[in-house]
Amino acid sequence: MTHSKRAAWVVIAAGVVAALQVGKLPPALPALQAELGVSWVQSGFLLSMVQFAGMALGLVLGLLADRWGLRLCMLVGLGVLSLASGLGGWAHSPEELMWLRGLEGLGFLLTSLPAPALIRQLVPPQQLNSMLGFWGAYMPTGTALALLVGPMWIPAWGWPSWWWLFSAATALMALGLWWLVPSDARRRNQPQTSQVAAHPEAKPAAKSQATWGQRIQDTLRAPGPWLVSLTFALYSGQWLAVVGFLPSIYAQAGVGGAALGALTALAAGVNIVGNVASGRCLQKGMPPGLLLTAGFAAMALGAALAFGAWTQDWPAWRYAGVLMFSMCGGLVPGTLFSLAVRLSPHEGTVSTTVGWMQQWSSVGQFAGPPLVAWLAASVGDWQWTWLITGACCLGGMALARAMTGVLSARPRGTTASLQTHSKEAS
């Protein structure tokens, strides 16, 4: 393994550690409800509050990542995450915890937003789709680890120590990233075979020197960034709502301890399969629109099985529906991260395109859990959750069709070049 590829894996590991900060909350909700009096709607906002910074600042922080440097931006993000998580262990009210979750959201965004562009600079072009597929799995990986360990850790040592554990883990990850990932200056001195300009779809380098205002205009005037961003919002909001409330749903059903951790961790972890598969399928030349449509269709069917009243007497079918929802849904983020790189207007807007996508992903994750929690609280059960997820899936399939049209309008030379590299990678 080359040093650059090893560094790319460290970047992915940093994303997983950042995702742990998001995933640490669901297994702690029963304890927080008992000790701090957190309501169901407050639980929904605690799940989504970590996305507040991304919802408000994603595009701006994409520009800031370019100004600071991608590696430095990730280091700052990990530092903010460590600090906020450490302080969260001393929170005494839902309001304090919400404010600190918002600060964690800022750190999460600073960590995750620069990562796709940094991976793009570290790996050869023929490995990019595959590595971005692995990157797309950072969120379910971190969430699954937290869901697996949390139900055993929290009853034994309490939820504050759970927060302090992740504070320490994030600080250690920051040291690893600083030590193992080369600085921007060192990367610029490396051979160009692993740099952005070597990618078959790289746009003219001169564009990367555009002003901040010009980059924002270029990003927001192009259809591609809007399509990938809105699609990500429709995916991420429903995924976090379903997976985030699973520990509480199963705890209400009398499942606890190791069984609760295993069931919920598996439900989040199988999402990795779809993410990795999306990278493989893209390398083989499968149309991204087809992958997105298949992913959303499976999510709609899975949610109907998992929450519909017609399966209430068949718990095995319900859990199978959850697994289908999460695993096949993983095709969506892995494909979108690849499309974000391909559909950015030019090289200088890769970070802003990813930032815009992250911003809308945060909008979805901010709105999804409270909406699902409100509906469940209104009807007294989770049986109508599938209506919300189904509407999101229909919207996602429509946007996937629109993206197919944008890709088909691209110059033939670009598409042919990408196909050539895909064949070399396979």
CSV table of C-alpha atoms in Angstrom, one decimal:
chain,number,residue,atom,x,y,z
A,1,MET,CA,0.0,0.0,0.0
A,2,THR,CA,1.4,3.4,-1.0
A,3,HIS,CA,1.8,6.2,1.6
A,4,SER,CA,-0.9,8.2,-0.1
A,5,LYS,CA,-3.4,5.5,0.0
A,6,ARG,CA,-2.6,4.8,3.6
A,7,ALA,CA,-3.2,8.5,4.3
A,8,ALA,CA,-6.5,8.2,2.6
A,9,TRP,CA,-7.5,5.4,4.9
A,10,VAL,CA,-6.6,7.6,7.9
A,11,VAL,CA,-8.9,10.3,6.5
A,12,ILE,CA,-11.7,7.7,6.3
A,13,ALA,CA,-10.9,6.6,9.9
A,14,ALA,CA,-11.2,10.3,11.0
A,15,GLY,CA,-14.7,10.4,9.4
A,16,VAL,CA,-15.7,7.2,11.3
A,17,VAL,CA,-14.5,8.8,14.6
A,18,ALA,CA,-16.5,11.9,13.8
A,19,ALA,CA,-19.6,9.8,13.0
A,20,LEU,CA,-19.2,8.1,16.5
A,21,GLN,CA,-20.1,11.5,17.9
A,22,VAL,CA,-23.4,11.4,16.0
A,23,GLY,CA,-24.0,7.8,16.8
A,24,LYS,CA,-23.3,8.1,20.5
A,25,LEU,CA,-26.7,9.7,21.2
A,26,PRO,CA,-29.3,7.0,20.1
A,27,PRO,CA,-28.2,4.4,22.7
A,28,ALA,CA,-28.1,7.1,25.4
A,29,LEU,CA,-31.7,8.4,24.8
A,30,PRO,CA,-33.4,6.1,27.3
A,31,ALA,CA,-30.9,7.2,30.0
A,32,LEU,CA,-31.2,10.8,29.1
A,33,GLN,CA,-35.0,10.6,29.2
A,34,ALA,CA,-34.8,9.0,32.7
A,35,GLU,CA,-32.1,11.3,34.2
A,36,LEU,CA,-32.7,14.6,32.4
A,37,GLY,CA,-36.4,14.3,31.6
A,38,VAL,CA,-35.9,14.6,27.8
A,39,SER,CA,-39.2,14.4,25.9
A,40,TRP,CA,-39.7,12.6,22.6
A,41,VAL,CA,-39.7,15.8,20.6
A,42,GLN,CA,-36.6,16.9,22.5
A,43,SER,CA,-35.0,13.6,21.6
A,44,GLY,CA,-35.7,14.2,18.0
A,45,PHE,CA,-34.0,17.6,18.2
A,46,LEU,CA,-31.0,16.2,20.1
A,47,LEU,CA,-30.6,13.7,17.2
A,48,SER,CA,-30.8,16.4,14.6
A,49,MET,CA,-29.1,19.3,16.5
A,50,VAL,CA,-25.7,18.0,15.5
A,51,GLN,CA,-26.6,19.0,11.9
A,52,PHE,CA,-27.4,22.6,12.8
A,53,ALA,CA,-24.0,24.0,11.8
A,54,GLY,CA,-24.0,22.1,8.5
A,55,MET,CA,-27.5,23.3,7.8
A,56,ALA,CA,-26.4,26.9,8.3
A,57,LEU,CA,-22.7,26.9,7.2
A,58,GLY,CA,-22.0,24.1,4.9
A,59,LEU,CA,-21.3,26.1,1.8
A,60,VAL,CA,-19.3,28.8,3.6
A,61,LEU,CA,-17.2,26.2,5.4
A,62,GLY,CA,-16.5,24.5,2.1
A,63,LEU,CA,-14.8,27.8,1.1
A,64,LEU,CA,-13.0,28.0,4.4
A,65,ALA,CA,-11.6,24.5,3.9
A,66,ASP,CA,-9.9,25.7,0.8
A,67,ARG,CA,-8.5,28.7,2.5
A,68,TRP,CA,-7.3,26.9,5.6
A,69,GLY,CA,-6.2,23.7,3.9
A,70,LEU,CA,-8.1,20.4,3.9
A,71,ARG,CA,-5.9,18.7,6.5
A,72,LEU,CA,-5.9,21.6,8.9
A,73,CYS,CA,-9.7,22.0,8.6
A,74,MET,CA,-10.1,18.3,9.6
A,75,LEU,CA,-7.7,18.8,12.5
A,76,VAL,CA,-9.7,21.8,13.8
A,77,GLY,CA,-12.9,19.9,13.4
A,78,LEU,CA,-11.7,16.9,15.4
A,79,GLY,CA,-10.5,19.3,18.1
A,80,VAL,CA,-13.9,21.0,18.4
A,81,LEU,CA,-15.6,17.6,18.6
A,82,SER,CA,-13.3,16.5,21.4
A,83,LEU,CA,-13.9,19.7,23.4
A,84,ALA,CA,-17.7,19.7,22.9
A,85,SER,CA,-18.0,16.0,23.8
A,86,GLY,CA,-15.9,16.5,26.9
A,87,LEU,CA,-18.1,19.4,28.1
A,88,GLY,CA,-21.2,17.4,27.2
A,89,GLY,CA,-20.5,14.9,30.0
A,90,TRP,CA,-21.2,17.7,32.5
A,91,ALA,CA,-24.5,18.8,31.0
A,92,HIS,CA,-27.4,19.0,33.5
A,93,SER,CA,-30.3,19.8,31.2
A,94,PRO,CA,-31.6,19.0,27.7
A,95,GLU,CA,-31.0,22.7,26.7
A,96,GLU,CA,-27.3,22.5,27.7
A,97,LEU,CA,-26.9,19.3,25.8
A,98,MET,CA,-28.6,20.7,22.7
A,99,TRP,CA,-26.2,23.7,22.6
A,100,LEU,CA,-23.2,21.4,22.9
A,101,ARG,CA,-24.7,19.1,20.2
A,102,GLY,CA,-24.7,22.1,18.0
A,103,LEU,CA,-21.0,22.7,18.7
A,104,GLU,CA,-20.4,19.1,18.0
A,105,GLY,CA,-22.2,19.6,14.7
A,106,LEU,CA,-19.7,22.4,13.8
A,107,GLY,CA,-16.8,20.0,14.5
A,108,PHE,CA,-18.4,17.2,12.6
A,109,LEU,CA,-18.8,19.4,9.6
A,110,LEU,CA,-15.3,20.7,9.7
A,111,THR,CA,-14.1,17.1,9.8
A,112,SER,CA,-16.3,15.5,7.2
A,113,LEU,CA,-16.6,18.3,4.6
A,114,PRO,CA,-13.0,18.4,3.4
A,115,ALA,CA,-12.5,14.6,3.4
A,116,PRO,CA,-13.8,13.8,-0.2
A,117,ALA,CA,-11.6,16.5,-1.7
A,118,LEU,CA,-8.6,15.3,0.4
A,119,ILE,CA,-9.1,11.7,-0.6
A,120,ARG,CA,-9.3,12.8,-4.2
A,121,GLN,CA,-5.9,14.4,-3.9
A,122,LEU,CA,-4.4,11.3,-2.2
A,123,VAL,CA,-5.4,8.4,-4.4
A,124,PRO,CA,-4.8,7.6,-8.1
A,125,PRO,CA,-7.8,8.4,-10.4
A,126,GLN,CA,-8.5,4.7,-11.1
A,127,GLN,CA,-9.1,4.1,-7.4
A,128,LEU,CA,-11.2,7.2,-6.6
A,129,ASN,CA,-14.7,5.7,-7.1
A,130,SER,CA,-13.8,2.8,-4.8
A,131,MET,CA,-12.3,4.9,-2.1
A,132,LEU,CA,-15.2,7.3,-2.2
A,133,GLY,CA,-17.5,4.3,-1.8
A,134,PHE,CA,-15.6,3.4,1.4
A,135,TRP,CA,-15.8,7.1,2.5
A,136,GLY,CA,-19.6,7.0,2.0
A,137,ALA,CA,-19.6,4.2,4.7
A,138,TYR,CA,-18.1,6.4,7.4
A,139,MET,CA,-21.4,7.4,8.9
A,140,PRO,CA,-23.0,3.9,9.2
A,141,THR,CA,-19.6,2.5,10.5
A,142,GLY,CA,-19.4,5.0,13.3
A,143,THR,CA,-23.1,4.7,14.1
A,144,ALA,CA,-23.0,0.9,14.2
A,145,LEU,CA,-20.0,0.9,16.5
A,146,ALA,CA,-21.7,3.3,18.9
A,147,LEU,CA,-25.0,1.4,18.8
A,148,LEU,CA,-23.2,-1.9,19.5
A,149,VAL,CA,-21.2,-0.7,22.5
A,150,GLY,CA,-23.6,1.9,24.0
A,151,PRO,CA,-26.3,-0.4,25.4
A,152,MET,CA,-23.6,-2.2,27.4
A,153,TRP,CA,-21.4,0.7,28.3
A,154,ILE,CA,-24.1,3.2,29.5
A,155,PRO,CA,-25.9,1.0,32.1
A,156,ALA,CA,-22.6,0.1,33.6
A,157,TRP,CA,-20.8,3.5,33.7
A,158,GLY,CA,-23.4,6.1,32.9
A,159,TRP,CA,-24.0,8.4,29.9
A,160,PRO,CA,-21.5,11.1,31.0
A,161,SER,CA,-18.6,8.7,30.7
A,162,TRP,CA,-19.9,7.7,27.3
A,163,TRP,CA,-19.4,11.4,26.2
A,164,TRP,CA,-15.9,11.5,27.8
A,165,LEU,CA,-14.9,8.3,26.0
A,166,PHE,CA,-15.6,9.8,22.6
A,167,SER,CA,-13.8,13.0,23.6
A,168,ALA,CA,-10.6,11.0,24.3
A,169,ALA,CA,-11.1,8.9,21.1
A,170,THR,CA,-11.4,12.0,18.9
A,171,ALA,CA,-8.4,13.7,20.4
A,172,LEU,CA,-6.3,10.5,19.7
A,173,MET,CA,-7.7,10.5,16.1
A,174,ALA,CA,-6.6,14.1,15.7
A,175,LEU,CA,-3.0,13.1,16.6
A,176,GLY,CA,-3.1,10.3,14.2
A,177,LEU,CA,-4.3,12.5,11.3
A,178,TRP,CA,-1.7,15.1,12.1
A,179,TRP,CA,1.1,12.5,12.1
A,180,LEU,CA,0.1,10.3,9.1
A,181,VAL,CA,-1.6,12.6,6.6
A,182,PRO,CA,0.9,14.9,4.8
A,183,SER,CA,0.3,18.7,5.0
A,184,ASP,CA,-1.0,20.6,2.0
A,185,ALA,CA,2.5,21.9,1.3
A,186,ARG,CA,4.0,18.4,1.2
A,187,ARG,CA,1.2,17.1,-1.0
A,188,ARG,CA,1.8,19.9,-3.5
A,189,ASN,CA,5.4,18.7,-3.8
A,190,GLN,CA,4.4,15.1,-4.5
A,191,PRO,CA,4.2,13.7,-8.1
A,192,GLN,CA,1.0,14.7,-9.8
A,193,THR,CA,-0.1,11.2,-10.4
A,194,SER,CA,-2.1,11.3,-7.2
A,195,GLN,CA,-3.3,14.9,-7.4
A,196,VAL,CA,-6.6,16.3,-8.4
A,197,ALA,CA,-5.4,17.5,-11.8
A,198,ALA,CA,-4.7,13.9,-12.8
A,199,HIS,CA,-8.4,12.9,-12.5
A,200,PRO,CA,-10.0,12.3,-15.9
A,201,GLU,CA,-12.8,14.8,-15.1
A,202,ALA,CA,-10.6,17.5,-13.7
A,203,LYS,CA,-11.6,21.0,-15.0
A,204,PRO,CA,-9.1,23.7,-15.9
A,205,ALA,CA,-6.7,24.5,-13.1
A,206,ALA,CA,-7.1,28.2,-13.6
A,207,LYS,CA,-10.7,28.0,-12.4
A,208,SER,CA,-9.4,26.9,-8.9
A,209,GLN,CA,-8.0,30.5,-8.4
A,210,ALA,CA,-11.5,32.0,-8.6
A,211,THR,CA,-12.6,34.3,-5.8
A,212,TRP,CA,-14.9,33.1,-3.0
A,213,GLY,CA,-17.8,34.9,-4.5
A,214,GLN,CA,-17.2,33.4,-7.9
A,215,ARG,CA,-16.9,29.9,-6.6
A,216,ILE,CA,-20.2,30.3,-4.8
A,217,GLN,CA,-21.9,31.6,-7.9
A,218,ASP,CA,-20.4,28.9,-10.1
A,219,THR,CA,-21.6,26.2,-7.6
A,220,LEU,CA,-25.1,27.6,-7.2
A,221,ARG,CA,-25.7,28.3,-10.9
A,222,ALA,CA,-25.0,24.8,-12.0
A,223,PRO,CA,-27.7,22.1,-11.8
A,224,GLY,CA,-25.4,19.3,-10.6
A,225,PRO,CA,-24.6,20.6,-7.1
A,226,TRP,CA,-28.3,21.3,-6.5
A,227,LEU,CA,-29.4,17.8,-7.6
A,228,VAL,CA,-26.9,15.9,-5.5
A,229,SER,CA,-27.5,18.1,-2.5
A,230,LEU,CA,-31.3,17.8,-2.5
A,231,THR,CA,-31.0,14.0,-3.1
A,232,PHE,CA,-28.7,13.7,-0.1
A,233,ALA,CA,-31.2,15.6,2.0
A,234,LEU,CA,-34.0,13.2,1.2
A,235,TYR,CA,-31.8,10.2,1.9
A,236,SER,CA,-30.0,11.4,5.1
A,237,GLY,CA,-33.1,12.7,6.9
A,238,GLN,CA,-35.0,9.4,6.7
A,239,TRP,CA,-32.0,7.2,7.4
A,240,LEU,CA,-31.1,9.1,10.6
A,241,ALA,CA,-34.7,9.2,11.7
A,242,VAL,CA,-35.2,5.4,11.3
A,243,VAL,CA,-31.8,4.2,12.6
A,244,GLY,CA,-31.6,6.9,15.3
A,245,PHE,CA,-34.9,5.9,17.0
A,246,LEU,CA,-34.3,2.1,16.7
A,247,PRO,CA,-32.8,1.8,20.2
A,248,SER,CA,-35.8,3.6,21.7
A,249,ILE,CA,-38.3,1.5,19.6
A,250,TYR,CA,-36.7,-1.8,20.6
A,251,ALA,CA,-36.3,-0.7,24.3
A,252,GLN,CA,-40.1,0.0,24.4
A,253,ALA,CA,-40.6,-3.5,23.0
A,254,GLY,CA,-38.6,-5.0,25.9
A,255,VAL,CA,-35.3,-5.6,24.2
A,256,GLY,CA,-32.3,-4.6,26.1
A,257,GLY,CA,-28.6,-5.1,26.8
A,258,ALA,CA,-26.4,-6.9,24.3
A,259,ALA,CA,-29.4,-8.0,22.2
A,260,LEU,CA,-30.4,-4.3,21.8
A,261,GLY,CA,-26.9,-3.3,20.9
A,262,ALA,CA,-26.5,-6.1,18.4
A,263,LEU,CA,-29.8,-5.6,16.6
A,264,THR,CA,-29.4,-1.8,16.2
A,265,ALA,CA,-25.7,-2.0,15.3
A,266,LEU,CA,-26.4,-4.5,12.6
A,267,ALA,CA,-29.2,-2.3,11.2
A,268,ALA,CA,-26.8,0.6,10.9
A,269,GLY,CA,-23.8,-1.5,9.9
A,270,VAL,CA,-25.3,-3.2,6.9
A,271,ASN,CA,-25.5,0.3,5.3
A,272,ILE,CA,-21.7,-0.2,4.7
A,273,VAL,CA,-22.5,-3.0,2.3
A,274,GLY,CA,-24.5,-0.7,0.0
A,275,ASN,CA,-21.8,2.1,0.2
A,276,VAL,CA,-19.0,-0.3,-0.8
A,277,ALA,CA,-21.1,-1.9,-3.4
A,278,SER,CA,-21.9,1.5,-5.0
A,279,GLY,CA,-18.2,2.2,-5.5
A,280,ARG,CA,-17.7,-1.3,-7.1
A,281,CYS,CA,-20.7,-0.9,-9.4
A,282,LEU,CA,-19.6,2.6,-10.5
A,283,GLN,CA,-16.1,1.2,-11.3
A,284,LYS,CA,-17.8,-1.5,-13.4
A,285,GLY,CA,-19.7,1.2,-15.4
A,286,MET,CA,-23.2,0.9,-13.9
A,287,PRO,CA,-25.2,4.1,-14.4
A,288,PRO,CA,-25.4,6.1,-11.2
A,289,GLY,CA,-29.0,6.9,-11.8
A,290,LEU,CA,-29.9,3.3,-11.8
A,291,LEU,CA,-28.0,2.8,-8.5
A,292,LEU,CA,-29.9,5.7,-6.9
A,293,THR,CA,-33.3,4.5,-8.1
A,294,ALA,CA,-32.6,1.0,-6.8
A,295,GLY,CA,-31.5,2.3,-3.5
A,296,PHE,CA,-34.5,4.6,-2.9
A,297,ALA,CA,-37.0,1.9,-4.1
A,298,ALA,CA,-35.5,-0.6,-1.6
A,299,MET,CA,-35.7,2.0,1.2
A,300,ALA,CA,-39.4,2.6,0.5
A,301,LEU,CA,-40.2,-1.1,0.5
A,302,GLY,CA,-38.0,-1.8,3.6
A,303,ALA,CA,-39.7,1.0,5.6
A,304,ALA,CA,-43.2,-0.3,4.6
A,305,LEU,CA,-42.2,-3.7,6.0
A,306,ALA,CA,-40.6,-2.3,9.1
A,307,PHE,CA,-43.3,0.0,10.2
A,308,GLY,CA,-46.5,-0.9,8.4
A,309,ALA,CA,-49.5,-2.1,10.4
A,310,TRP,CA,-49.7,-5.2,8.2
A,311,THR,CA,-46.5,-6.6,9.7
A,312,GLN,CA,-47.1,-5.8,13.3
A,313,ASP,CA,-47.5,-9.5,14.2
A,314,TRP,CA,-44.4,-10.6,12.3
A,315,PRO,CA,-41.3,-9.1,14.1
A,316,ALA,CA,-38.9,-11.0,11.9
A,317,TRP,CA,-40.4,-9.4,8.8
A,318,ARG,CA,-40.2,-6.0,10.5
A,319,TYR,CA,-36.5,-6.4,11.2
A,320,ALA,CA,-35.9,-7.7,7.7
A,321,GLY,CA,-37.4,-4.5,6.5
A,322,VAL,CA,-35.1,-2.4,8.6
A,323,LEU,CA,-32.1,-4.3,7.2
A,324,MET,CA,-33.3,-3.8,3.6
A,325,PHE,CA,-33.9,-0.1,4.3
A,326,SER,CA,-30.4,0.4,5.6
A,327,MET,CA,-28.4,-1.9,3.4
A,328,CYS,CA,-29.8,-1.1,0.0
A,329,GLY,CA,-30.1,2.6,1.0
A,330,GLY,CA,-26.3,2.6,1.3
A,331,LEU,CA,-26.2,2.6,-2.5
A,332,VAL,CA,-27.3,6.3,-2.3
A,333,PRO,CA,-24.6,8.1,-0.3
A,334,GLY,CA,-21.7,6.2,-2.0
A,335,THR,CA,-23.1,7.1,-5.4
A,336,LEU,CA,-23.7,10.8,-4.4
A,337,PHE,CA,-20.2,11.4,-3.1
A,338,SER,CA,-18.9,10.2,-6.5
A,339,LEU,CA,-21.4,12.4,-8.3
A,340,ALA,CA,-20.5,15.4,-6.2
A,341,VAL,CA,-16.9,15.2,-7.5
A,342,ARG,CA,-18.1,14.6,-11.1
A,343,LEU,CA,-20.8,17.3,-11.2
A,344,SER,CA,-18.9,20.1,-9.6
A,345,PRO,CA,-18.7,22.9,-12.2
A,346,HIS,CA,-14.9,23.0,-12.1
A,347,GLU,CA,-11.9,21.9,-10.0
A,348,GLY,CA,-12.1,25.0,-7.8
A,349,THR,CA,-15.7,24.2,-6.7
A,350,VAL,CA,-15.2,20.6,-5.5
A,351,SER,CA,-15.1,21.7,-1.8
A,352,THR,CA,-18.0,24.1,-2.3
A,353,THR,CA,-20.1,21.4,-4.1
A,354,VAL,CA,-19.4,18.9,-1.2
A,355,GLY,CA,-20.2,21.7,1.3
A,356,TRP,CA,-23.5,22.5,-0.4
A,357,MET,CA,-24.3,18.8,-0.4
A,358,GLN,CA,-23.4,18.6,3.3
A,359,GLN,CA,-25.5,21.6,4.0
A,360,TRP,CA,-28.6,20.0,2.5
A,361,SER,CA,-27.8,16.7,4.1
A,362,SER,CA,-27.8,18.5,7.4
A,363,VAL,CA,-31.2,20.1,6.5
A,364,GLY,CA,-32.6,16.6,6.0
A,365,GLN,CA,-31.0,15.2,9.2
A,366,PHE,CA,-32.2,18.3,11.1
A,367,ALA,CA,-35.8,18.0,9.9
A,368,GLY,CA,-36.2,14.2,9.7
A,369,PRO,CA,-36.0,12.9,13.3
A,370,PRO,CA,-38.2,15.6,14.8
A,371,LEU,CA,-40.8,15.1,12.1
A,372,VAL,CA,-40.9,11.4,12.6
A,373,ALA,CA,-40.9,11.8,16.4
A,374,TRP,CA,-43.8,14.3,16.1
A,375,LEU,CA,-45.8,11.9,13.9
A,376,ALA,CA,-45.2,9.0,16.3
A,377,ALA,CA,-46.1,11.1,19.3
A,378,SER,CA,-49.3,12.3,17.6
A,379,VAL,CA,-50.6,8.9,16.7
A,380,GLY,CA,-49.1,7.0,19.6
A,381,ASP,CA,-47.0,4.6,17.6
A,382,TRP,CA,-44.5,4.4,14.7
A,383,GLN,CA,-46.8,2.7,12.3
A,384,TRP,CA,-47.1,5.7,9.9
A,385,THR,CA,-43.3,6.3,9.6
A,386,TRP,CA,-43.3,4.7,6.2
A,387,LEU,CA,-45.4,7.5,4.8
A,388,ILE,CA,-42.7,10.0,5.4
A,389,THR,CA,-39.9,7.8,4.2
A,390,GLY,CA,-41.9,6.8,1.1
A,391,ALA,CA,-42.4,10.4,0.1
A,392,CYS,CA,-38.7,11.0,0.5
A,393,CYS,CA,-37.9,8.0,-1.7
A,394,LEU,CA,-40.3,9.2,-4.4
A,395,GLY,CA,-38.6,12.6,-4.4
A,396,GLY,CA,-35.1,10.9,-4.5
A,397,MET,CA,-36.0,8.8,-7.5
A,398,ALA,CA,-37.3,11.9,-9.4
A,399,LEU,CA,-34.0,13.7,-8.7
A,400,ALA,CA,-32.0,10.7,-9.8
A,401,ARG,CA,-33.8,10.8,-13.1
A,402,ALA,CA,-32.9,14.5,-13.4
A,403,MET,CA,-29.2,13.7,-12.7
A,404,THR,CA,-29.2,11.1,-15.4
A,405,GLY,CA,-30.2,13.8,-17.8
A,406,VAL,CA,-27.4,16.1,-16.7
A,407,LEU,CA,-24.8,13.4,-17.0
A,408,SER,CA,-26.0,12.4,-20.5
A,409,ALA,CA,-25.5,16.0,-21.6
A,410,ARG,CA,-21.8,16.0,-20.6
A,411,PRO,CA,-19.2,16.0,-23.4
A,412,ARG,CA,-18.5,12.6,-24.8
A,413,GLY,CA,-14.8,12.8,-24.2
A,414,THR,CA,-15.3,13.1,-20.5
A,415,THR,CA,-17.5,10.1,-20.3
A,416,ALA,CA,-15.3,8.0,-22.4
A,417,SER,CA,-12.3,8.9,-20.3
A,418,LEU,CA,-14.1,7.9,-17.1
A,419,GLN,CA,-15.2,4.6,-18.6
A,420,THR,CA,-11.6,3.9,-19.6
A,421,HIS,CA,-10.4,4.5,-16.1
A,422,SER,CA,-13.2,2.4,-14.7
A,423,LYS,CA,-12.2,-0.5,-16.9
A,424,GLU,CA,-8.5,-0.2,-15.8
A,425,ALA,CA,-9.6,-0.2,-12.1
A,426,SER,CA,-11.6,-3.4,-12.6
